[in-house]
Amino acid sequence: MTSSPRAVHPLDATTSRLRVRGLDTGPADQVDRVVVLVHGNLSSSEFFRRQLEALPEGWRGLAPDLRGFGGTDPEPVDATRGVRDYSDDVLSLLDALGVGRAHLLGWSLGGGVVAQAALDRPGAVASLVLVDPVSPYGYGATRADGSRLGEDDPGAGAGLANPRLVELLAAGERGAEDPSSPRNVMNGLYFAHGFRSPDEEALLTALLSTRTGPDHYPGDAAPAGSWPGTGPGARGVLNTLAPRHFDVSGLSSLADDDGRRPPVLWVRGEHDAIVSDAAALDLAVLGGAGVVPGWPGADAYPVQPMVSQTRAVLDAYAASGGSYREVVLDAGHSPHVERPEDFAAALHEHLRASDRA
């Protein structure tokens, strides 16, 4: 981290789509030295405050709150578009601010958002930074090669949500007595090694900013014909990552109209419990452990190897002429929070290298 933190200001911009709130470090010396930091599910731009403070001089950091999170307008989420409601919002923000090209950083769900933005408008992407990103094939119900387990995506989508957590989110619960409380979920799943952030109260407030209900978190569910009997609906955040709606494996051939392939930095926590090759929230993992009864076995319902799926797509990108660097930190799902100095060092090196390219 730098010894003198950058000043961070509120972001308040009106786009063609909605009013966007978040965090902003102010104008950069050069218009192309802009990095956009896109948060994940059950969070907000607040999770990037330390990284915004640590940005090198001459760089502008924009950290918007996605719709339904933080202070941004809670417009409903059409999950049949995958994450395009979110990615279109990010691109609309760039348009509103007159930023033609930026470095796009996305964490978790945000990784899928910036990947979709890159596919839809490759010329706007100076580089990509994927931080513990969702698999290119979504969350749940796919085999190692990305093929879907069924047309109804059994086990993907809003049916994965813990109803008690949803209830406590809606109530604004800040305590730690209930195992499903937002505080316990954050500390138990976002972080590793029992890490407790010095910014815990601010981060918890960010998590509690999540709008709940069928249009936001978790969304609506639909019945599925095979185990576990639930599949994705058409609304809300968790359904945006269902395989029927979401697939950004086209990153393997990403290029702009001039054939330029933006460099990619992939940063992940070694002990990530949410996105891994055996994620704690994967229905097959839970079924194999007996937590969710009736698991039909690995042949019918295999564990989704999320990290391996990402690596396969990025390897294909490198084989087609692109480049990527993988950085693994001793952290959980939130290395930018748990290992801020190490994360900042990797990010700044990437930004400087991309700026020189």
mmCIF file of C-alpha atoms in Angstrom:
data_model
loop_
_atom_site.group_PDB
_atom_site.id
_atom_site.type_symbol
_atom_site.label_atom_id
_atom_site.label_comp_id
_atom_site.label_asym_id
_atom_site.label_seq_id
_atom_site.Cartn_x
_atom_site.Cartn_y
_atom_site.Cartn_z
ATOM 1 C CA MET A 1 0.000 0.000 0.000
ATOM 2 C CA THR A 2 1.089 3.597 -0.522
ATOM 3 C CA SER A 3 2.020 5.571 2.567
ATOM 4 C CA SER A 4 -0.386 8.404 1.651
ATOM 5 C CA PRO A 5 -3.837 7.039 0.807
ATOM 6 C CA ARG A 6 -5.662 8.604 -2.115
ATOM 7 C CA ALA A 7 -8.777 10.644 -1.400
ATOM 8 C CA VAL A 8 -11.976 8.756 -2.187
ATOM 9 C CA HIS A 9 -15.148 10.665 -3.007
ATOM 10 C CA PRO A 10 -18.772 9.634 -3.489
ATOM 11 C CA LEU A 11 -19.682 8.672 -7.044
ATOM 12 C CA ASP A 12 -23.059 10.037 -8.101
ATOM 13 C CA ALA A 13 -23.834 9.878 -11.803
ATOM 14 C CA THR A 14 -27.013 9.707 -13.834
ATOM 15 C CA THR A 15 -26.774 7.460 -16.881
ATOM 16 C CA SER A 16 -29.277 6.640 -19.596
ATOM 17 C CA ARG A 17 -30.322 3.670 -17.484
ATOM 18 C CA LEU A 18 -30.264 4.670 -13.814
ATOM 19 C CA ARG A 19 -28.648 6.750 -11.103
ATOM 20 C CA VAL A 20 -25.342 5.188 -10.082
ATOM 21 C CA ARG A 21 -23.756 5.642 -6.670
ATOM 22 C CA GLY A 22 -20.438 4.341 -5.410
ATOM 23 C CA LEU A 23 -16.871 5.520 -4.850
ATOM 24 C CA ASP A 24 -14.565 7.603 -7.030
ATOM 25 C CA THR A 25 -10.999 8.924 -6.730
ATOM 26 C CA GLY A 26 -11.563 11.831 -9.098
ATOM 27 C CA PRO A 27 -10.082 12.747 -12.507
ATOM 28 C CA ALA A 28 -6.955 11.033 -13.777
ATOM 29 C CA ASP A 29 -4.095 12.889 -15.464
ATOM 30 C CA GLN A 30 -4.837 10.952 -18.644
ATOM 31 C CA VAL A 31 -8.274 9.875 -19.788
ATOM 32 C CA ASP A 32 -7.160 6.326 -20.506
ATOM 33 C CA ARG A 33 -5.830 5.762 -16.974
ATOM 34 C CA VAL A 34 -9.164 4.699 -15.541
ATOM 35 C CA VAL A 35 -9.817 1.473 -13.669
ATOM 36 C CA VAL A 36 -13.382 0.398 -12.905
ATOM 37 C CA LEU A 37 -13.794 -1.914 -9.906
ATOM 38 C CA VAL A 38 -17.003 -3.964 -9.959
ATOM 39 C CA HIS A 39 -18.081 -5.682 -6.752
ATOM 40 C CA GLY A 40 -19.693 -9.070 -6.279
ATOM 41 C CA ASN A 41 -22.958 -10.368 -4.877
ATOM 42 C CA LEU A 42 -24.020 -9.359 -1.351
ATOM 43 C CA SER A 43 -21.616 -6.416 -1.236
ATOM 44 C CA SER A 44 -21.042 -2.946 -2.685
ATOM 45 C CA SER A 45 -18.267 -0.603 -3.780
ATOM 46 C CA GLU A 46 -17.251 -0.287 -0.113
ATOM 47 C CA PHE A 47 -15.313 -3.549 -0.452
ATOM 48 C CA PHE A 48 -12.904 -1.675 -2.761
ATOM 49 C CA ARG A 49 -12.296 1.410 -0.628
ATOM 50 C CA ARG A 50 -8.798 0.329 0.470
ATOM 51 C CA GLN A 51 -7.797 -0.497 -3.109
ATOM 52 C CA LEU A 52 -9.086 2.860 -4.336
ATOM 53 C CA GLU A 53 -7.054 4.602 -1.648
ATOM 54 C CA ALA A 54 -3.964 2.686 -2.784
ATOM 55 C CA LEU A 55 -4.170 3.448 -6.528
ATOM 56 C CA PRO A 56 -1.058 5.095 -7.953
ATOM 57 C CA GLU A 57 -1.188 8.820 -8.677
ATOM 58 C CA GLY A 58 -2.411 9.545 -12.173
ATOM 59 C CA TRP A 59 -5.000 6.782 -12.096
ATOM 60 C CA ARG A 60 -8.704 7.306 -11.572
ATOM 61 C CA GLY A 61 -10.650 4.603 -9.788
ATOM 62 C CA LEU A 62 -14.393 4.199 -10.283
ATOM 63 C CA ALA A 63 -16.235 1.717 -8.089
ATOM 64 C CA PRO A 64 -19.956 1.727 -8.903
ATOM 65 C CA ASP A 65 -22.638 0.042 -6.867
ATOM 66 C CA LEU A 66 -24.507 -2.388 -9.099
ATOM 67 C CA ARG A 67 -28.274 -2.025 -9.283
ATOM 68 C CA GLY A 68 -29.888 -3.434 -6.171
ATOM 69 C CA PHE A 69 -26.733 -2.889 -4.085
ATOM 70 C CA GLY A 70 -25.349 0.076 -2.166
ATOM 71 C CA GLY A 71 -26.895 3.382 -3.168
ATOM 72 C CA THR A 72 -27.639 2.744 -6.841
ATOM 73 C CA ASP A 73 -31.213 2.721 -8.101
ATOM 74 C CA PRO A 74 -32.808 -0.665 -7.351
ATOM 75 C CA GLU A 75 -34.067 -1.350 -10.863
ATOM 76 C CA PRO A 76 -35.263 -4.957 -11.307
ATOM 77 C CA VAL A 77 -32.872 -7.542 -12.734
ATOM 78 C CA ASP A 78 -33.881 -9.472 -15.847
ATOM 79 C CA ALA A 79 -31.934 -12.696 -15.390
ATOM 80 C CA THR A 80 -32.824 -13.970 -18.861
ATOM 81 C CA ARG A 81 -30.170 -11.510 -20.084
ATOM 82 C CA GLY A 82 -27.543 -13.154 -17.897
ATOM 83 C CA VAL A 83 -25.555 -10.365 -16.242
ATOM 84 C CA ARG A 84 -26.179 -7.887 -19.065
ATOM 85 C CA ASP A 85 -28.387 -5.651 -16.913
ATOM 86 C CA TYR A 86 -25.304 -5.138 -14.751
ATOM 87 C CA SER A 87 -22.726 -4.957 -17.545
ATOM 88 C CA ASP A 88 -24.851 -2.566 -19.597
ATOM 89 C CA ASP A 89 -25.100 -0.364 -16.505
ATOM 90 C CA VAL A 90 -21.302 -0.315 -16.197
ATOM 91 C CA LEU A 91 -20.873 0.569 -19.866
ATOM 92 C CA SER A 92 -23.556 3.265 -19.549
ATOM 93 C CA LEU A 93 -21.611 4.758 -16.647
ATOM 94 C CA LEU A 94 -18.484 4.972 -18.794
ATOM 95 C CA ASP A 95 -20.512 6.674 -21.511
ATOM 96 C CA ALA A 96 -21.989 9.155 -19.035
ATOM 97 C CA LEU A 97 -18.521 10.055 -17.739
ATOM 98 C CA GLY A 98 -16.976 10.279 -21.191
ATOM 99 C CA VAL A 99 -14.605 7.358 -20.610
ATOM 100 C CA GLY A 100 -14.047 5.571 -23.884
ATOM 101 C CA ARG A 101 -11.649 2.926 -22.634
ATOM 102 C CA ALA A 102 -10.897 1.593 -19.165
ATOM 103 C CA HIS A 103 -9.307 -1.220 -17.240
ATOM 104 C CA LEU A 104 -12.165 -3.374 -15.942
ATOM 105 C CA LEU A 105 -11.782 -5.224 -12.639
ATOM 106 C CA GLY A 106 -14.480 -7.566 -11.413
ATOM 107 C CA TRP A 107 -14.731 -9.606 -8.233
ATOM 108 C CA SER A 108 -16.870 -12.770 -8.025
ATOM 109 C CA LEU A 109 -20.173 -11.891 -9.741
ATOM 110 C CA GLY A 110 -18.370 -8.745 -10.869
ATOM 111 C CA GLY A 111 -15.902 -10.923 -12.760
ATOM 112 C CA GLY A 112 -18.781 -12.178 -14.866
ATOM 113 C CA VAL A 113 -20.038 -8.614 -15.292
ATOM 114 C CA VAL A 114 -16.752 -7.238 -16.651
ATOM 115 C CA ALA A 115 -16.290 -10.317 -18.843
ATOM 116 C CA GLN A 116 -19.708 -9.720 -20.386
ATOM 117 C CA ALA A 117 -18.926 -6.025 -20.859
ATOM 118 C CA ALA A 118 -15.690 -6.982 -22.619
ATOM 119 C CA LEU A 119 -17.483 -9.380 -24.957
ATOM 120 C CA ASP A 120 -20.177 -6.838 -25.783
ATOM 121 C CA ARG A 121 -17.804 -3.869 -26.243
ATOM 122 C CA PRO A 122 -14.216 -5.113 -26.599
ATOM 123 C CA GLY A 123 -12.942 -1.735 -27.741
ATOM 124 C CA ALA A 124 -13.774 -0.262 -24.326
ATOM 125 C CA VAL A 125 -11.417 -2.626 -22.501
ATOM 126 C CA ALA A 126 -7.796 -1.652 -21.880
ATOM 127 C CA SER A 127 -7.310 -4.759 -19.729
ATOM 128 C CA LEU A 128 -9.264 -7.188 -17.577
ATOM 129 C CA VAL A 129 -8.689 -8.072 -13.934
ATOM 130 C CA LEU A 130 -10.670 -11.089 -12.699
ATOM 131 C CA VAL A 131 -10.742 -11.505 -8.912
ATOM 132 C CA ASP A 132 -12.082 -14.886 -7.773
ATOM 133 C CA PRO A 133 -14.465 -14.674 -10.722
ATOM 134 C CA VAL A 134 -17.527 -16.813 -11.227
ATOM 135 C CA SER A 135 -16.843 -19.613 -13.708
ATOM 136 C CA PRO A 136 -17.255 -18.635 -17.377
ATOM 137 C CA TYR A 137 -20.138 -21.139 -17.436
ATOM 138 C CA GLY A 138 -21.991 -19.722 -14.445
ATOM 139 C CA TYR A 139 -22.593 -21.092 -10.981
ATOM 140 C CA GLY A 140 -23.766 -24.686 -10.696
ATOM 141 C CA ALA A 141 -25.171 -27.388 -12.966
ATOM 142 C CA THR A 142 -22.305 -27.782 -15.463
ATOM 143 C CA ARG A 143 -19.734 -30.459 -16.184
ATOM 144 C CA ALA A 144 -16.010 -29.809 -16.417
ATOM 145 C CA ASP A 145 -16.260 -28.938 -20.119
ATOM 146 C CA GLY A 146 -18.996 -26.395 -19.426
ATOM 147 C CA SER A 147 -21.846 -28.491 -20.785
ATOM 148 C CA ARG A 148 -25.092 -28.204 -18.856
ATOM 149 C CA LEU A 149 -26.457 -31.009 -16.680
ATOM 150 C CA GLY A 150 -29.952 -30.483 -18.033
ATOM 151 C CA GLU A 151 -32.148 -28.035 -19.877
ATOM 152 C CA ASP A 152 -33.685 -26.984 -16.569
ATOM 153 C CA ASP A 153 -30.264 -26.321 -14.934
ATOM 154 C CA PRO A 154 -31.068 -28.341 -11.788
ATOM 155 C CA GLY A 155 -29.590 -26.810 -8.667
ATOM 156 C CA ALA A 156 -28.608 -23.486 -10.229
ATOM 157 C CA GLY A 157 -30.183 -20.143 -9.498
ATOM 158 C CA ALA A 158 -32.244 -18.693 -6.678
ATOM 159 C CA GLY A 159 -33.105 -22.073 -5.187
ATOM 160 C CA LEU A 160 -29.549 -22.157 -3.819
ATOM 161 C CA ALA A 161 -30.211 -19.300 -1.422
ATOM 162 C CA ASN A 162 -30.442 -19.811 2.318
ATOM 163 C CA PRO A 163 -33.937 -18.532 3.201
ATOM 164 C CA ARG A 164 -32.835 -17.648 6.720
ATOM 165 C CA LEU A 165 -30.056 -15.439 5.367
ATOM 166 C CA VAL A 166 -32.557 -13.708 3.079
ATOM 167 C CA GLU A 167 -34.843 -13.098 6.047
ATOM 168 C CA LEU A 168 -32.035 -11.631 8.146
ATOM 169 C CA LEU A 169 -30.788 -9.488 5.263
ATOM 170 C CA ALA A 170 -34.242 -7.998 4.845
ATOM 171 C CA ALA A 171 -34.373 -7.309 8.579
ATOM 172 C CA GLY A 172 -30.975 -5.573 8.581
ATOM 173 C CA GLU A 173 -29.610 -7.991 11.192
ATOM 174 C CA ARG A 174 -26.127 -7.033 12.419
ATOM 175 C CA GLY A 175 -25.702 -9.626 15.159
ATOM 176 C CA ALA A 176 -23.716 -12.853 15.197
ATOM 177 C CA GLU A 177 -25.999 -15.104 17.246
ATOM 178 C CA ASP A 178 -27.645 -16.796 14.261
ATOM 179 C CA PRO A 179 -25.287 -19.003 12.184
ATOM 180 C CA SER A 180 -26.964 -17.663 9.045
ATOM 181 C CA SER A 181 -26.579 -14.008 9.981
ATOM 182 C CA PRO A 182 -25.049 -11.715 7.345
ATOM 183 C CA ARG A 183 -22.056 -11.077 9.640
ATOM 184 C CA ASN A 184 -21.348 -14.795 10.019
ATOM 185 C CA VAL A 185 -21.817 -15.450 6.314
ATOM 186 C CA MET A 186 -19.372 -12.682 5.458
ATOM 187 C CA ASN A 187 -16.734 -13.706 7.968
ATOM 188 C CA GLY A 188 -17.156 -17.428 7.351
ATOM 189 C CA LEU A 189 -17.367 -17.516 3.551
ATOM 190 C CA TYR A 190 -15.735 -14.367 2.213
ATOM 191 C CA PHE A 191 -12.543 -14.732 4.232
ATOM 192 C CA ALA A 192 -10.106 -17.500 5.217
ATOM 193 C CA HIS A 193 -8.107 -18.345 8.350
ATOM 194 C CA GLY A 194 -10.608 -16.621 10.641
ATOM 195 C CA PHE A 195 -9.738 -13.224 9.181
ATOM 196 C CA ARG A 196 -11.685 -10.267 10.597
ATOM 197 C CA SER A 197 -11.431 -7.038 8.653
ATOM 198 C CA PRO A 198 -10.648 -3.818 10.538
ATOM 199 C CA ASP A 199 -13.446 -2.405 8.357
ATOM 200 C CA GLU A 200 -15.907 -5.105 9.403
ATOM 201 C CA GLU A 201 -18.750 -2.767 10.347
ATOM 202 C CA ALA A 202 -18.528 -0.801 7.103
ATOM 203 C CA LEU A 203 -18.366 -4.004 5.062
ATOM 204 C CA LEU A 204 -21.336 -5.433 6.922
ATOM 205 C CA THR A 205 -23.294 -2.271 6.185
ATOM 206 C CA ALA A 206 -22.390 -2.745 2.514
ATOM 207 C CA LEU A 207 -23.616 -6.333 2.590
ATOM 208 C CA LEU A 208 -26.859 -5.248 4.263
ATOM 209 C CA SER A 209 -27.463 -2.748 1.456
ATOM 210 C CA THR A 210 -28.504 -5.698 -0.727
ATOM 211 C CA ARG A 211 -32.103 -5.467 -1.892
ATOM 212 C CA THR A 212 -34.012 -8.683 -1.327
ATOM 213 C CA GLY A 213 -36.915 -10.241 -3.186
ATOM 214 C CA PRO A 214 -37.644 -11.865 -6.552
ATOM 215 C CA ASP A 215 -36.251 -8.923 -8.550
ATOM 216 C CA HIS A 216 -32.970 -8.821 -6.634
ATOM 217 C CA TYR A 217 -31.566 -11.269 -4.065
ATOM 218 C CA PRO A 218 -32.038 -14.107 -4.470
ATOM 219 C CA GLY A 219 -34.565 -13.949 -7.338
ATOM 220 C CA ASP A 220 -37.312 -16.370 -8.246
ATOM 221 C CA ALA A 221 -36.928 -20.131 -8.502
ATOM 222 C CA ALA A 222 -38.525 -22.723 -10.769
ATOM 223 C CA PRO A 223 -39.015 -26.475 -10.420
ATOM 224 C CA ALA A 224 -36.505 -28.834 -12.037
ATOM 225 C CA GLY A 225 -37.167 -32.391 -13.134
ATOM 226 C CA SER A 226 -34.091 -33.908 -11.526
ATOM 227 C CA TRP A 227 -32.212 -33.562 -8.241
ATOM 228 C CA PRO A 228 -32.415 -31.326 -6.276
ATOM 229 C CA GLY A 229 -35.764 -30.370 -7.776
ATOM 230 C CA THR A 230 -35.168 -26.636 -8.171
ATOM 231 C CA GLY A 231 -33.833 -24.587 -11.035
ATOM 232 C CA PRO A 232 -33.415 -20.938 -12.034
ATOM 233 C CA GLY A 233 -36.200 -18.499 -12.601
ATOM 234 C CA ALA A 234 -36.133 -15.415 -14.789
ATOM 235 C CA ARG A 235 -35.530 -12.657 -12.238
ATOM 236 C CA GLY A 236 -32.953 -11.645 -9.669
ATOM 237 C CA VAL A 237 -29.243 -11.900 -9.097
ATOM 238 C CA LEU A 238 -28.656 -15.618 -8.532
ATOM 239 C CA ASN A 239 -30.508 -16.518 -11.710
ATOM 240 C CA THR A 240 -28.230 -14.287 -13.791
ATOM 241 C CA LEU A 241 -25.482 -16.891 -13.303
ATOM 242 C CA ALA A 242 -27.546 -19.931 -14.266
ATOM 243 C CA PRO A 243 -25.982 -21.695 -17.261
ATOM 244 C CA ARG A 244 -29.087 -21.216 -19.392
ATOM 245 C CA HIS A 245 -28.655 -17.447 -19.065
ATOM 246 C CA PHE A 246 -24.902 -16.955 -18.631
ATOM 247 C CA ASP A 247 -21.883 -18.034 -20.669
ATOM 248 C CA VAL A 248 -18.795 -15.857 -21.117
ATOM 249 C CA SER A 249 -16.517 -18.617 -22.398
ATOM 250 C CA GLY A 250 -16.244 -16.488 -25.540
ATOM 251 C CA LEU A 251 -13.433 -14.721 -23.672
ATOM 252 C CA SER A 252 -11.208 -17.361 -25.243
ATOM 253 C CA SER A 253 -11.342 -15.418 -28.519
ATOM 254 C CA LEU A 254 -11.801 -11.870 -27.188
ATOM 255 C CA ALA A 255 -10.435 -9.187 -29.505
ATOM 256 C CA ASP A 256 -11.444 -5.696 -30.600
ATOM 257 C CA ASP A 257 -12.030 -4.597 -34.190
ATOM 258 C CA ASP A 258 -8.292 -4.054 -34.663
ATOM 259 C CA GLY A 259 -7.478 -7.538 -33.408
ATOM 260 C CA ARG A 260 -6.121 -6.275 -30.103
ATOM 261 C CA ARG A 261 -6.417 -8.713 -27.217
ATOM 262 C CA PRO A 262 -6.404 -7.008 -23.807
ATOM 263 C CA PRO A 263 -4.084 -8.477 -21.150
ATOM 264 C CA VAL A 264 -5.795 -10.330 -18.313
ATOM 265 C CA LEU A 265 -4.806 -10.554 -14.650
ATOM 266 C CA TRP A 266 -6.469 -13.386 -12.733
ATOM 267 C CA VAL A 267 -6.155 -13.078 -8.951
ATOM 268 C CA ARG A 268 -7.654 -15.698 -6.690
ATOM 269 C CA GLY A 269 -7.561 -16.751 -3.084
ATOM 270 C CA GLU A 270 -5.999 -20.146 -2.514
ATOM 271 C CA HIS A 271 -8.629 -20.975 0.108
ATOM 272 C CA ASP A 272 -11.715 -19.605 -1.630
ATOM 273 C CA ALA A 273 -14.798 -21.446 -0.336
ATOM 274 C CA ILE A 274 -17.231 -19.860 -2.801
ATOM 275 C CA VAL A 275 -15.445 -20.259 -6.144
ATOM 276 C CA SER A 276 -13.209 -23.316 -6.323
ATOM 277 C CA ASP A 277 -12.984 -26.786 -7.807
ATOM 278 C CA ALA A 278 -14.950 -28.049 -4.790
ATOM 279 C CA ALA A 279 -16.873 -25.009 -3.581
ATOM 280 C CA ALA A 280 -18.598 -25.173 -0.215
ATOM 281 C CA LEU A 281 -21.831 -23.958 -1.834
ATOM 282 C CA ASP A 282 -21.761 -26.428 -4.746
ATOM 283 C CA LEU A 283 -24.848 -28.675 -4.541
ATOM 284 C CA ALA A 284 -22.765 -31.713 -5.492
ATOM 285 C CA VAL A 285 -20.334 -31.024 -2.648
ATOM 286 C CA LEU A 286 -23.216 -30.563 -0.212
ATOM 287 C CA GLY A 287 -24.958 -33.638 -1.563
ATOM 288 C CA GLY A 288 -21.860 -35.780 -1.306
ATOM 289 C CA ALA A 289 -21.475 -34.692 2.317
ATOM 290 C CA GLY A 290 -25.075 -35.610 3.072
ATOM 291 C CA VAL A 291 -26.049 -32.008 3.798
ATOM 292 C CA VAL A 292 -28.550 -32.026 0.921
ATOM 293 C CA PRO A 293 -30.214 -35.456 0.754
ATOM 294 C CA GLY A 294 -30.770 -37.502 -2.361
ATOM 295 C CA TRP A 295 -27.600 -36.676 -4.296
ATOM 296 C CA PRO A 296 -27.619 -39.048 -7.314
ATOM 297 C CA GLY A 297 -23.819 -39.411 -7.434
ATOM 298 C CA ALA A 298 -20.942 -37.916 -9.378
ATOM 299 C CA ASP A 299 -21.922 -39.370 -12.744
ATOM 300 C CA ALA A 300 -25.362 -37.747 -12.707
ATOM 301 C CA TYR A 301 -24.454 -34.622 -10.756
ATOM 302 C CA PRO A 302 -20.688 -33.920 -10.666
ATOM 303 C CA VAL A 303 -18.926 -31.202 -8.738
ATOM 304 C CA GLN A 304 -18.375 -28.103 -10.866
ATOM 305 C CA PRO A 305 -14.611 -27.456 -11.205
ATOM 306 C CA MET A 306 -14.958 -23.677 -11.344
ATOM 307 C CA VAL A 307 -11.286 -22.719 -11.168
ATOM 308 C CA SER A 308 -10.341 -25.317 -13.774
ATOM 309 C CA GLN A 309 -13.096 -24.030 -16.062
ATOM 310 C CA THR A 310 -11.700 -20.503 -15.809
ATOM 311 C CA ARG A 311 -8.177 -21.721 -16.443
ATOM 312 C CA ALA A 312 -9.246 -23.664 -19.536
ATOM 313 C CA VAL A 313 -10.877 -20.572 -21.063
ATOM 314 C CA LEU A 314 -7.881 -18.375 -20.255
ATOM 315 C CA ASP A 315 -5.463 -20.990 -21.631
ATOM 316 C CA ALA A 316 -7.478 -20.968 -24.854
ATOM 317 C CA TYR A 317 -7.269 -17.156 -24.847
ATOM 318 C CA ALA A 318 -3.491 -17.337 -24.534
ATOM 319 C CA ALA A 319 -3.334 -19.947 -27.304
ATOM 320 C CA SER A 320 -5.256 -17.601 -29.608
ATOM 321 C CA GLY A 321 -2.784 -14.761 -29.091
ATOM 322 C CA GLY A 322 -3.938 -13.174 -25.834
ATOM 323 C CA SER A 323 -2.096 -13.181 -22.544
ATOM 324 C CA TYR A 324 -2.953 -13.690 -18.904
ATOM 325 C CA ARG A 325 -1.202 -13.897 -15.579
ATOM 326 C CA GLU A 326 -2.482 -15.897 -12.619
ATOM 327 C CA VAL A 327 -1.714 -14.714 -9.084
ATOM 328 C CA VAL A 328 -2.688 -16.923 -6.134
ATOM 329 C CA LEU A 329 -2.778 -15.292 -2.696
ATOM 330 C CA ASP A 330 -3.057 -16.841 0.762
ATOM 331 C CA ALA A 331 -6.648 -15.739 1.172
ATOM 332 C CA GLY A 332 -10.255 -16.758 0.762
ATOM 333 C CA HIS A 333 -12.831 -15.286 -1.600
ATOM 334 C CA SER A 334 -11.783 -11.673 -0.995
ATOM 335 C CA PRO A 335 -8.009 -11.291 -1.468
ATOM 336 C CA HIS A 336 -8.330 -7.537 -2.030
ATOM 337 C CA VAL A 337 -9.689 -7.266 1.529
ATOM 338 C CA GLU A 338 -7.662 -9.996 3.238
ATOM 339 C CA ARG A 339 -4.273 -9.299 1.604
ATOM 340 C CA PRO A 340 -4.602 -5.655 0.514
ATOM 341 C CA GLU A 341 -0.883 -4.938 0.095
ATOM 342 C CA ASP A 342 -0.170 -8.076 -1.932
ATOM 343 C CA PHE A 343 -3.266 -7.531 -4.015
ATOM 344 C CA ALA A 344 -2.400 -3.883 -4.680
ATOM 345 C CA ALA A 345 1.124 -4.844 -5.726
ATOM 346 C CA ALA A 346 -0.193 -7.306 -8.311
ATOM 347 C CA LEU A 347 -2.843 -4.882 -9.546
ATOM 348 C CA HIS A 348 -0.469 -1.929 -9.879
ATOM 349 C CA GLU A 349 2.110 -4.010 -11.725
ATOM 350 C CA HIS A 350 -0.598 -5.129 -14.140
ATOM 351 C CA LEU A 351 -1.906 -1.599 -14.700
ATOM 352 C CA ARG A 352 1.563 -0.196 -15.364
ATOM 353 C CA ALA A 353 2.438 -3.038 -17.740
ATOM 354 C CA SER A 354 -0.845 -2.648 -19.585
ATOM 355 C CA ASP A 355 -0.336 1.108 -19.779
ATOM 356 C CA ARG A 356 3.035 0.592 -21.472
ATOM 357 C CA ALA A 357 1.724 -1.986 -23.942
#
